Structures are given as structure tokens and as C-alpha cells.
């Protein structure tokens, strides 16, 4: 069968490998669609310390169950499914308190073990979610990025009527926008420095947009909130230098959600945090958010097709990687068709 393998940083391609078997407690999935994520690009560039090469990447994918391993119940050959890539031990402190997405022995499909950029993949049955009839496999392949959005929003604990500021109108910023609207938030401002991205944000329901290169974001948000500040801020731009500004923009009792893995230190002015009693939360992967997002897709409150800018066949993975690397301004989500 065919698989997209990263042999070493900047050394990748489609290879022929033996098809895996359904291991005990796992199911074999024929992959239909898979999305290329920024973290896949980090692996390709050698910027992910958790990866051991060679690695078949891909953690956003959906397909059809082709075989069932020993000990698996509740799934059948032919089921249409998508896969939560978060594998946890169930025993450590985070797992015991219901936070398995930061398990001390965390493993992520497509990072710590082979992922969805192969025609067939064996995955733990506990990570497999059956799809309603009205959710297509192409949309189901994009459940995972929406779970990232659902996770950070839950971590920020929105209240009815809260205004939300999203920094960054890339894929994660746009998923936060869509999930926030699906959950009833209506006052949503999106900030970016690329006008085309802001156009997309408006088309997806942003009530306000700010070009941070031409406008003073702090002044705009102060005016918009009558000087009170913004209760919810989601940092999908992931630029550490922006953190002091976010703390100033936040309202008293505001919540700031951070998503970036950047190791560069940020300045933290404790006075700003303490006087406002700000809540600053990190958000990693997703904490069992697949059923929630699947329900939002099935009910029509989310339309994942709005996220896709390109659909390409598996044979053109190399061209897709080149496009993302050299023309990121043209790309939202690239969806790869593997064909199951």
C-alpha cells in the first residue's frame, strides 16, 4: 500500500509499505481523507522534539473500518469513522482527574506512532468515533482541528454575552470563530495582518475584524468595549511577544487562552494579571471533544467545508507540502483524498 513517510527533516515522499494488521484492541481503518496540519509541517521541518524518524504523519483523518482486532466491541466492518489522535494511559494524575490530553505518557497518532497519511492504519478502538449518516467523510477528516477550538473555548469558560477576541485568522483562529458561533457567542473580533484572511473571517461570521498592521488593536478594542476590556481572548497567532498586550486588552476577570508551542519567553507583568485577576490557560490537543464536534457537524451548526481551500489526491502530497511552505497566504486547510 502507499504511505507518506517523513524519513528525516526535509526528506519525505510517498513509499510502498506492507499494510498493517488490526492489532488486539484496535481496528484497521481504510483512510478516505486526511488534512494537513501545521504540526505535520513542523515534523517535516524537524521542529517537533517528540518525533522519531521515519514517521508516517497525519492526525486529522477519517475512513471506513476494514477489520476488527481481538477484544473490540461496538464497531463493525463498514462503519464510517473518524479518529481522535490522543492516546492516554488512564492511570496518571491528569488522566485520573479527567485531563487525558495532557497525560504524562501521552501518545499522539501521527506523531508518536504512524498516522493517517497511509491507505490503511491500525488505531485503538477507544479512539474511533462512528459518524452519523449526514456527516461526510471529507468533513469528518476535519473534526480534529475543530476539537482544538472546542477545547480552548471550554478552558476559557465563556459566559452568555461575552465578547471574544481571536488573534490570528489561520486555520485554528477560523475554527475557534466557527465553534464559538456554534456555541452561541455573537460578539467576535478577529485580528490578523492579511486582509484575505480577514475577508474569510467575516464570511464565517466575525462581527468585527482588525488588521493589526494598520490599526492599533489595543485602541480599537478599548473603544469597542467602552474601556472595559475584552472578557475572552484566544491567542491563535502564537507570537509570545504579543502576550503583554493581550493582558492589557483583557477585561478584569478576563480569560486568555494560549495555544502556541513557541519556546520563546513572554514578558509577564504580574501587576496586570493580579489587579484584573486574569485567568491564563493553556490548551493542548483535545479533551474528549470528538462527540461534541461531530454533533455540531450533524446538526448543521458547523460546516467544515468552509475551512478547506484545496483538495488534492494522495499522489500530489509533495505539491501540497510545497504550496503550504511557499504560499501560505493562499492556503487554509489542504484536504488529501486517499480514496477508501
Short mmCIF file of C-alpha atoms in Angstrom, two decimals:
data_model
loop_
_atom_site.label_atom_id
_atom_site.label_comp_id
_atom_site.label_asym_id
_atom_site.label_seq_id
_atom_site.Cartn_x
_atom_site.Cartn_y
_atom_site.Cartn_z
CA UNK A 1 0.00 0.00 0.00
CA UNK A 2 1.01 3.66 -0.29
CA UNK A 3 2.09 5.85 2.63
CA UNK A 4 3.55 9.33 3.04
CA UNK A 5 6.72 8.90 5.08
CA UNK A 6 8.97 11.54 6.60
CA UNK A 7 12.35 9.83 6.69
CA UNK A 8 14.21 12.77 8.22
CA UNK A 9 13.75 16.54 8.33
CA UNK A 10 13.06 17.81 4.78
CA UNK A 11 13.32 14.23 3.44
CA UNK A 12 9.89 12.85 2.64
CA UNK A 13 7.82 11.14 -0.03
CA UNK A 14 5.24 8.50 -0.87
CA UNK A 15 6.52 4.97 -0.37
CA UNK A 16 5.24 1.42 -0.72
CA UNK A 17 4.88 -0.44 2.60
CA UNK A 18 3.11 -3.54 3.87
CA UNK A 19 -0.42 -2.95 5.10
CA UNK A 20 -0.76 -3.18 8.90
CA UNK A 21 -2.96 -5.72 10.63
CA UNK A 22 -5.66 -4.90 13.18
CA UNK A 23 -3.85 -5.35 16.50
CA UNK A 24 -5.59 -6.56 19.66
CA UNK A 25 -7.90 -3.81 20.90
CA UNK A 26 -7.54 -1.94 17.61
CA UNK A 27 -9.34 -1.59 14.30
CA UNK A 28 -7.96 -1.32 10.79
CA UNK A 29 -9.24 1.79 9.02
CA UNK A 30 -9.09 2.40 5.29
CA UNK A 31 -8.32 6.12 5.15
CA UNK A 32 -10.55 8.19 2.86
CA UNK A 33 -9.47 11.77 3.65
CA UNK A 34 -6.74 13.39 5.73
CA UNK A 35 -5.97 17.04 6.45
CA UNK A 36 -2.51 18.58 6.50
CA UNK A 37 -1.92 20.41 9.79
CA UNK A 38 0.71 22.92 10.83
CA UNK A 39 2.11 20.32 13.21
CA UNK A 40 2.64 17.97 10.23
CA UNK A 41 4.73 20.74 8.70
CA UNK A 42 6.72 21.06 11.94
CA UNK A 43 7.57 17.35 11.71
CA UNK A 44 8.65 17.75 8.09
CA UNK A 45 10.87 20.69 9.09
CA UNK A 46 12.39 18.77 12.02
CA UNK A 47 10.79 21.09 14.59
CA UNK A 48 8.96 18.51 16.72
CA UNK A 49 11.08 17.05 19.52
CA UNK A 50 8.61 14.19 20.15
CA UNK A 51 9.01 12.56 16.72
CA UNK A 52 11.32 9.66 15.94
CA UNK A 53 12.03 9.15 12.25
CA UNK A 54 10.95 7.63 9.98
CA UNK A 55 7.34 8.61 10.68
CA UNK A 56 4.09 8.40 8.75
CA UNK A 57 2.36 11.63 9.74
CA UNK A 58 -1.29 12.66 9.81
CA UNK A 59 -3.62 13.09 12.79
CA UNK A 60 -6.68 14.56 11.02
CA UNK A 61 -8.35 11.72 9.13
CA UNK A 62 -11.48 9.69 8.52
CA UNK A 63 -12.29 6.49 6.72
CA UNK A 64 -14.01 3.11 6.80
CA UNK A 65 -13.42 0.21 9.19
CA UNK A 66 -11.92 -2.71 7.24
CA UNK A 67 -11.05 -5.15 10.02
CA UNK A 68 -11.57 -5.63 13.75
CA UNK A 69 -8.88 -6.77 16.19
CA UNK A 70 -9.43 -9.17 19.07
CA UNK A 71 -11.28 -7.75 22.04
CA UNK A 72 -13.04 -4.95 20.16
CA UNK A 73 -16.78 -4.43 20.67
CA UNK A 74 -19.21 -1.85 19.36
CA UNK A 75 -17.60 -1.40 15.93
CA UNK A 76 -18.13 -3.30 12.69
CA UNK A 77 -16.53 -3.63 9.29
CA UNK A 78 -18.01 -0.95 7.04
CA UNK A 79 -18.51 1.64 9.79
CA UNK A 80 -17.70 5.20 8.69
CA UNK A 81 -15.43 6.70 11.34
CA UNK A 82 -13.05 9.45 12.36
CA UNK A 83 -10.21 9.06 14.81
CA UNK A 84 -9.22 11.01 17.92
CA UNK A 85 -5.39 11.03 17.81
CA UNK A 86 -4.95 11.44 21.60
CA UNK A 87 -3.87 8.20 23.30
CA UNK A 88 -3.59 8.32 27.09
CA UNK A 89 -2.65 5.85 29.82
CA UNK A 90 -5.75 6.26 32.02
CA UNK A 91 -3.68 5.96 35.21
CA UNK A 92 -1.55 9.09 35.75
CA UNK A 93 -2.68 12.20 37.65
CA UNK A 94 -4.06 14.12 34.62
CA UNK A 95 -5.97 11.04 33.47
CA UNK A 96 -7.37 10.45 36.98
CA UNK A 97 -8.79 13.98 37.13
CA UNK A 98 -10.27 13.90 33.62
CA UNK A 99 -7.47 15.64 31.68
CA UNK A 100 -6.15 12.79 29.47
CA UNK A 101 -5.00 15.22 26.76
CA UNK A 102 -2.03 16.09 29.00
CA UNK A 103 -1.37 12.51 30.11
CA UNK A 104 2.17 12.02 31.40
CA UNK A 105 2.56 9.14 28.92
CA UNK A 106 0.70 10.88 26.10
CA UNK A 107 0.99 9.45 22.60
CA UNK A 108 -0.43 11.15 19.52
CA UNK A 109 -1.30 9.27 16.35
CA UNK A 110 0.78 10.75 13.54
CA UNK A 111 3.43 11.99 15.97
CA UNK A 112 4.48 9.24 18.40
CA UNK A 113 3.12 6.44 16.17
CA UNK A 114 2.18 6.21 12.50
CA UNK A 115 -0.79 8.24 11.41
CA UNK A 116 -3.35 8.79 8.70
CA UNK A 117 -1.26 9.57 5.63
CA UNK A 118 -1.35 5.92 4.62
CA UNK A 119 -4.04 3.96 2.87
CA UNK A 120 -4.71 1.76 5.92
CA UNK A 121 -3.89 2.36 9.57
CA UNK A 122 -4.47 0.38 12.77
CA UNK A 123 -5.75 2.56 15.63
CA UNK A 124 -7.04 1.91 19.17
CA UNK A 125 -10.76 1.16 19.15
CA UNK A 126 -11.29 3.60 22.04
CA UNK A 127 -10.17 6.41 19.72
CA UNK A 128 -12.61 5.58 16.94
CA UNK A 129 -15.88 7.52 16.57
CA UNK A 130 -18.71 6.37 14.31
CA UNK A 131 -20.28 9.03 12.11
CA UNK A 132 -23.93 9.98 11.61
CA UNK A 133 -25.21 9.31 8.11
CA UNK A 134 -25.34 13.01 7.22
CA UNK A 135 -21.67 13.72 8.04
CA UNK A 136 -19.44 13.07 5.03
CA UNK A 137 -16.01 11.53 5.37
CA UNK A 138 -14.43 14.68 3.97
CA UNK A 139 -15.96 16.81 6.74
CA UNK A 140 -15.22 14.11 9.32
CA UNK A 141 -11.50 14.31 8.50
CA UNK A 142 -11.60 17.85 9.89
CA UNK A 143 -13.25 17.06 13.21
CA UNK A 144 -9.86 17.14 14.94
CA UNK A 145 -8.99 20.81 14.27
CA UNK A 146 -12.45 21.81 15.49
CA UNK A 147 -11.82 19.88 18.71
CA UNK A 148 -8.78 22.11 19.29
CA UNK A 149 -11.15 25.09 19.14
CA UNK A 150 -13.74 23.43 21.37
CA UNK A 151 -11.06 22.63 23.92
CA UNK A 152 -9.65 26.14 24.26
CA UNK A 153 -13.15 27.64 24.46
CA UNK A 154 -14.10 25.27 27.27
CA UNK A 155 -10.86 26.12 29.07
CA UNK A 156 -11.84 29.83 28.90
CA UNK A 157 -15.34 29.20 30.31
CA UNK A 158 -17.45 31.65 28.26
CA UNK A 159 -20.46 33.34 29.84
CA UNK A 160 -23.56 34.42 27.94
CA UNK A 161 -22.92 37.71 26.17
CA UNK A 162 -19.12 37.56 26.46
CA UNK A 163 -17.15 39.28 23.71
CA UNK A 164 -14.32 37.24 22.19
CA UNK A 165 -11.10 38.43 20.54
CA UNK A 166 -9.26 35.91 18.35
CA UNK A 167 -5.65 36.64 17.48
CA UNK A 168 -4.85 35.05 14.11
CA UNK A 169 -7.13 34.08 11.21
CA UNK A 170 -5.32 30.94 10.15
CA UNK A 171 -6.93 27.53 10.43
CA UNK A 172 -7.06 27.43 14.23
CA UNK A 173 -8.35 31.01 14.50
CA UNK A 174 -11.09 30.25 12.00
CA UNK A 175 -12.11 27.05 13.78
CA UNK A 176 -12.33 28.96 17.07
CA UNK A 177 -14.53 31.51 15.30
CA UNK A 178 -16.83 28.83 13.91
CA UNK A 179 -17.12 26.83 17.13
CA UNK A 180 -17.69 30.00 19.18
CA UNK A 181 -20.58 30.94 16.90
CA UNK A 182 -21.94 27.40 17.06
CA UNK A 183 -21.93 27.71 20.85
CA UNK A 184 -23.84 30.98 20.78
CA UNK A 185 -21.17 33.71 21.02
CA UNK A 186 -22.03 36.61 18.73
CA UNK A 187 -19.60 39.44 19.53
CA UNK A 188 -16.41 38.10 17.95
CA UNK A 189 -13.46 40.17 16.72
CA UNK A 190 -10.71 38.57 14.63
CA UNK A 191 -7.29 40.20 14.24
CA UNK A 192 -4.73 39.31 11.55
CA UNK A 193 -2.30 41.14 9.26
CA UNK A 194 -3.51 39.55 5.99
CA UNK A 195 -6.65 41.08 4.50
CA UNK A 196 -7.64 37.92 2.60
CA UNK A 197 -7.75 36.00 5.87
CA UNK A 198 -9.88 38.72 7.45
CA UNK A 199 -12.25 38.51 4.47
CA UNK A 200 -12.68 34.80 5.19
CA UNK A 201 -13.25 35.52 8.88
CA UNK A 202 -16.05 37.95 8.01
CA UNK A 203 -17.60 35.42 5.65
CA UNK A 204 -17.63 32.91 8.53
CA UNK A 205 -19.39 35.29 10.87
CA UNK A 206 -16.83 37.52 12.57
CA UNK A 207 -18.69 40.60 13.77
CA UNK A 208 -15.55 42.74 13.59
CA UNK A 209 -12.08 42.40 12.04
CA UNK A 210 -8.87 44.31 12.72
CA UNK A 211 -5.75 44.45 10.57
CA UNK A 212 -3.06 44.59 13.24
CA UNK A 213 -0.53 46.02 10.82
CA UNK A 214 -2.61 49.09 10.01
CA UNK A 215 -4.71 49.51 13.14
CA UNK A 216 -3.89 49.85 16.82
CA UNK A 217 -5.54 46.71 18.19
CA UNK A 218 -5.38 47.92 21.79
CA UNK A 219 -7.05 51.24 20.96
CA UNK A 220 -9.70 49.59 18.79
CA UNK A 221 -10.66 47.06 21.47
CA UNK A 222 -10.69 49.72 24.21
CA UNK A 223 -13.07 51.84 22.16
CA UNK A 224 -15.25 48.87 21.25
CA UNK A 225 -15.59 47.84 24.90
CA UNK A 226 -16.01 51.40 26.27
CA UNK A 227 -12.70 50.96 28.07
CA UNK A 228 -13.82 47.87 29.97
CA UNK A 229 -11.66 45.36 28.05
CA UNK A 230 -12.46 42.01 26.44
CA UNK A 231 -13.54 39.03 28.59
CA UNK A 232 -12.27 36.29 26.25
CA UNK A 233 -9.04 36.31 24.25
CA UNK A 234 -7.88 33.29 22.22
CA UNK A 235 -4.29 33.53 21.00
CA UNK A 236 -4.16 31.58 17.74
CA UNK A 237 -1.33 33.75 16.41
CA UNK A 238 1.03 32.20 18.96
CA UNK A 239 3.51 35.11 19.00
CA UNK A 240 4.99 35.29 22.53
CA UNK A 241 5.83 39.00 22.22
CA UNK A 242 2.11 39.80 21.99
CA UNK A 243 1.27 38.47 25.46
CA UNK A 244 1.75 41.75 27.41
CA UNK A 245 -0.66 43.46 25.00
CA UNK A 246 -3.23 40.70 25.46
CA UNK A 247 -3.07 41.17 29.23
CA UNK A 248 -3.72 44.89 28.77
CA UNK A 249 -6.63 44.28 26.37
CA UNK A 250 -8.28 41.74 28.69
CA UNK A 251 -11.07 42.92 30.95
CA UNK A 252 -10.99 42.46 34.72
CA UNK A 253 -11.87 38.78 35.37
CA UNK A 254 -10.93 38.09 31.73
CA UNK A 255 -9.65 34.76 30.41
CA UNK A 256 -6.79 34.33 27.95
CA UNK A 257 -6.37 31.02 26.11
CA UNK A 258 -2.89 30.17 24.79
CA UNK A 259 -2.32 27.58 22.07
CA UNK A 260 1.27 28.05 20.87
CA UNK A 261 4.22 25.72 21.48
CA UNK A 262 6.76 28.51 20.98
CA UNK A 263 9.62 28.18 23.49
CA UNK A 264 10.48 31.90 23.36
CA UNK A 265 9.80 33.54 26.76
CA UNK A 266 6.96 36.07 27.09
CA UNK A 267 7.06 39.10 29.35
CA UNK A 268 4.55 38.74 32.17
CA UNK A 269 3.60 41.88 34.06
CA UNK A 270 2.21 40.48 37.29
CA UNK A 271 0.54 43.78 38.16
CA UNK A 272 -1.68 43.48 35.05
CA UNK A 273 -2.60 39.89 35.88
CA UNK A 274 -3.20 40.40 39.60
CA UNK A 275 -5.10 43.68 39.54
CA UNK A 276 -7.55 42.22 37.00
CA UNK A 277 -7.46 38.70 38.47
CA UNK A 278 -6.93 37.31 34.97
CA UNK A 279 -7.16 33.61 34.18
CA UNK A 280 -4.48 32.42 31.77
CA UNK A 281 -4.99 28.91 30.44
CA UNK A 282 -3.01 26.68 28.16
CA UNK A 283 -4.87 24.38 25.78
CA UNK A 284 -3.32 21.27 24.25
CA UNK A 285 -4.95 18.92 21.74
CA UNK A 286 -8.48 18.00 22.86
CA UNK A 287 -10.07 16.52 25.94
CA UNK A 288 -12.73 14.13 24.57
CA UNK A 289 -14.30 16.74 22.33
CA UNK A 290 -14.95 14.49 19.29
CA UNK A 291 -18.60 13.67 20.16
CA UNK A 292 -19.34 17.37 20.71
CA UNK A 293 -17.88 18.44 17.35
CA UNK A 294 -19.49 15.54 15.46
CA UNK A 295 -22.86 16.58 16.88
CA UNK A 296 -22.29 20.18 15.76
CA UNK A 297 -21.49 18.96 12.23
CA UNK A 298 -24.53 16.66 12.17
CA UNK A 299 -26.84 19.44 13.36
CA UNK A 300 -25.55 21.87 10.73
CA UNK A 301 -24.15 24.31 13.28
CA UNK A 302 -20.69 23.72 11.79
CA UNK A 303 -19.74 23.50 8.11
CA UNK A 304 -16.22 22.10 7.83
CA UNK A 305 -16.17 22.60 4.04
CA UNK A 306 -15.75 26.33 4.71
CA UNK A 307 -12.30 25.56 6.12
CA UNK A 308 -10.99 23.80 3.00
CA UNK A 309 -9.08 25.83 0.43
CA UNK A 310 -7.61 22.89 -1.55
CA UNK A 311 -8.48 19.24 -2.19
CA UNK A 312 -5.72 17.16 -3.74
CA UNK A 313 -5.17 13.46 -4.50
CA UNK A 314 -2.68 11.50 -2.39
CA UNK A 315 -0.22 11.38 -5.29
CA UNK A 316 0.15 15.18 -5.01
CA UNK A 317 1.25 15.28 -1.35
CA UNK A 318 4.62 16.69 -2.39
CA UNK A 319 2.98 19.54 -4.31
CA UNK A 320 0.72 20.23 -1.33
CA UNK A 321 3.70 20.48 1.03
CA UNK A 322 5.48 22.84 -1.40
CA UNK A 323 2.40 25.06 -1.65
CA UNK A 324 2.00 25.31 2.13
CA UNK A 325 5.70 26.06 2.55
CA UNK A 326 5.98 28.69 -0.19
CA UNK A 327 2.49 30.20 -0.48
CA UNK A 328 0.91 30.00 2.99
CA UNK A 329 -1.18 33.09 2.25
CA UNK A 330 -3.15 31.05 -0.30
CA UNK A 331 -3.89 28.15 2.00
CA UNK A 332 -6.41 27.42 4.71
CA UNK A 333 -6.84 23.67 5.01
CA UNK A 334 -5.47 21.24 2.41
CA UNK A 335 -7.54 18.05 2.32
CA UNK A 336 -5.89 14.97 0.82
CA UNK A 337 -8.02 12.28 -0.83
CA UNK A 338 -6.64 8.80 -0.13
CA UNK A 339 -9.60 7.05 -1.63
CA UNK A 340 -11.00 4.43 0.77
#
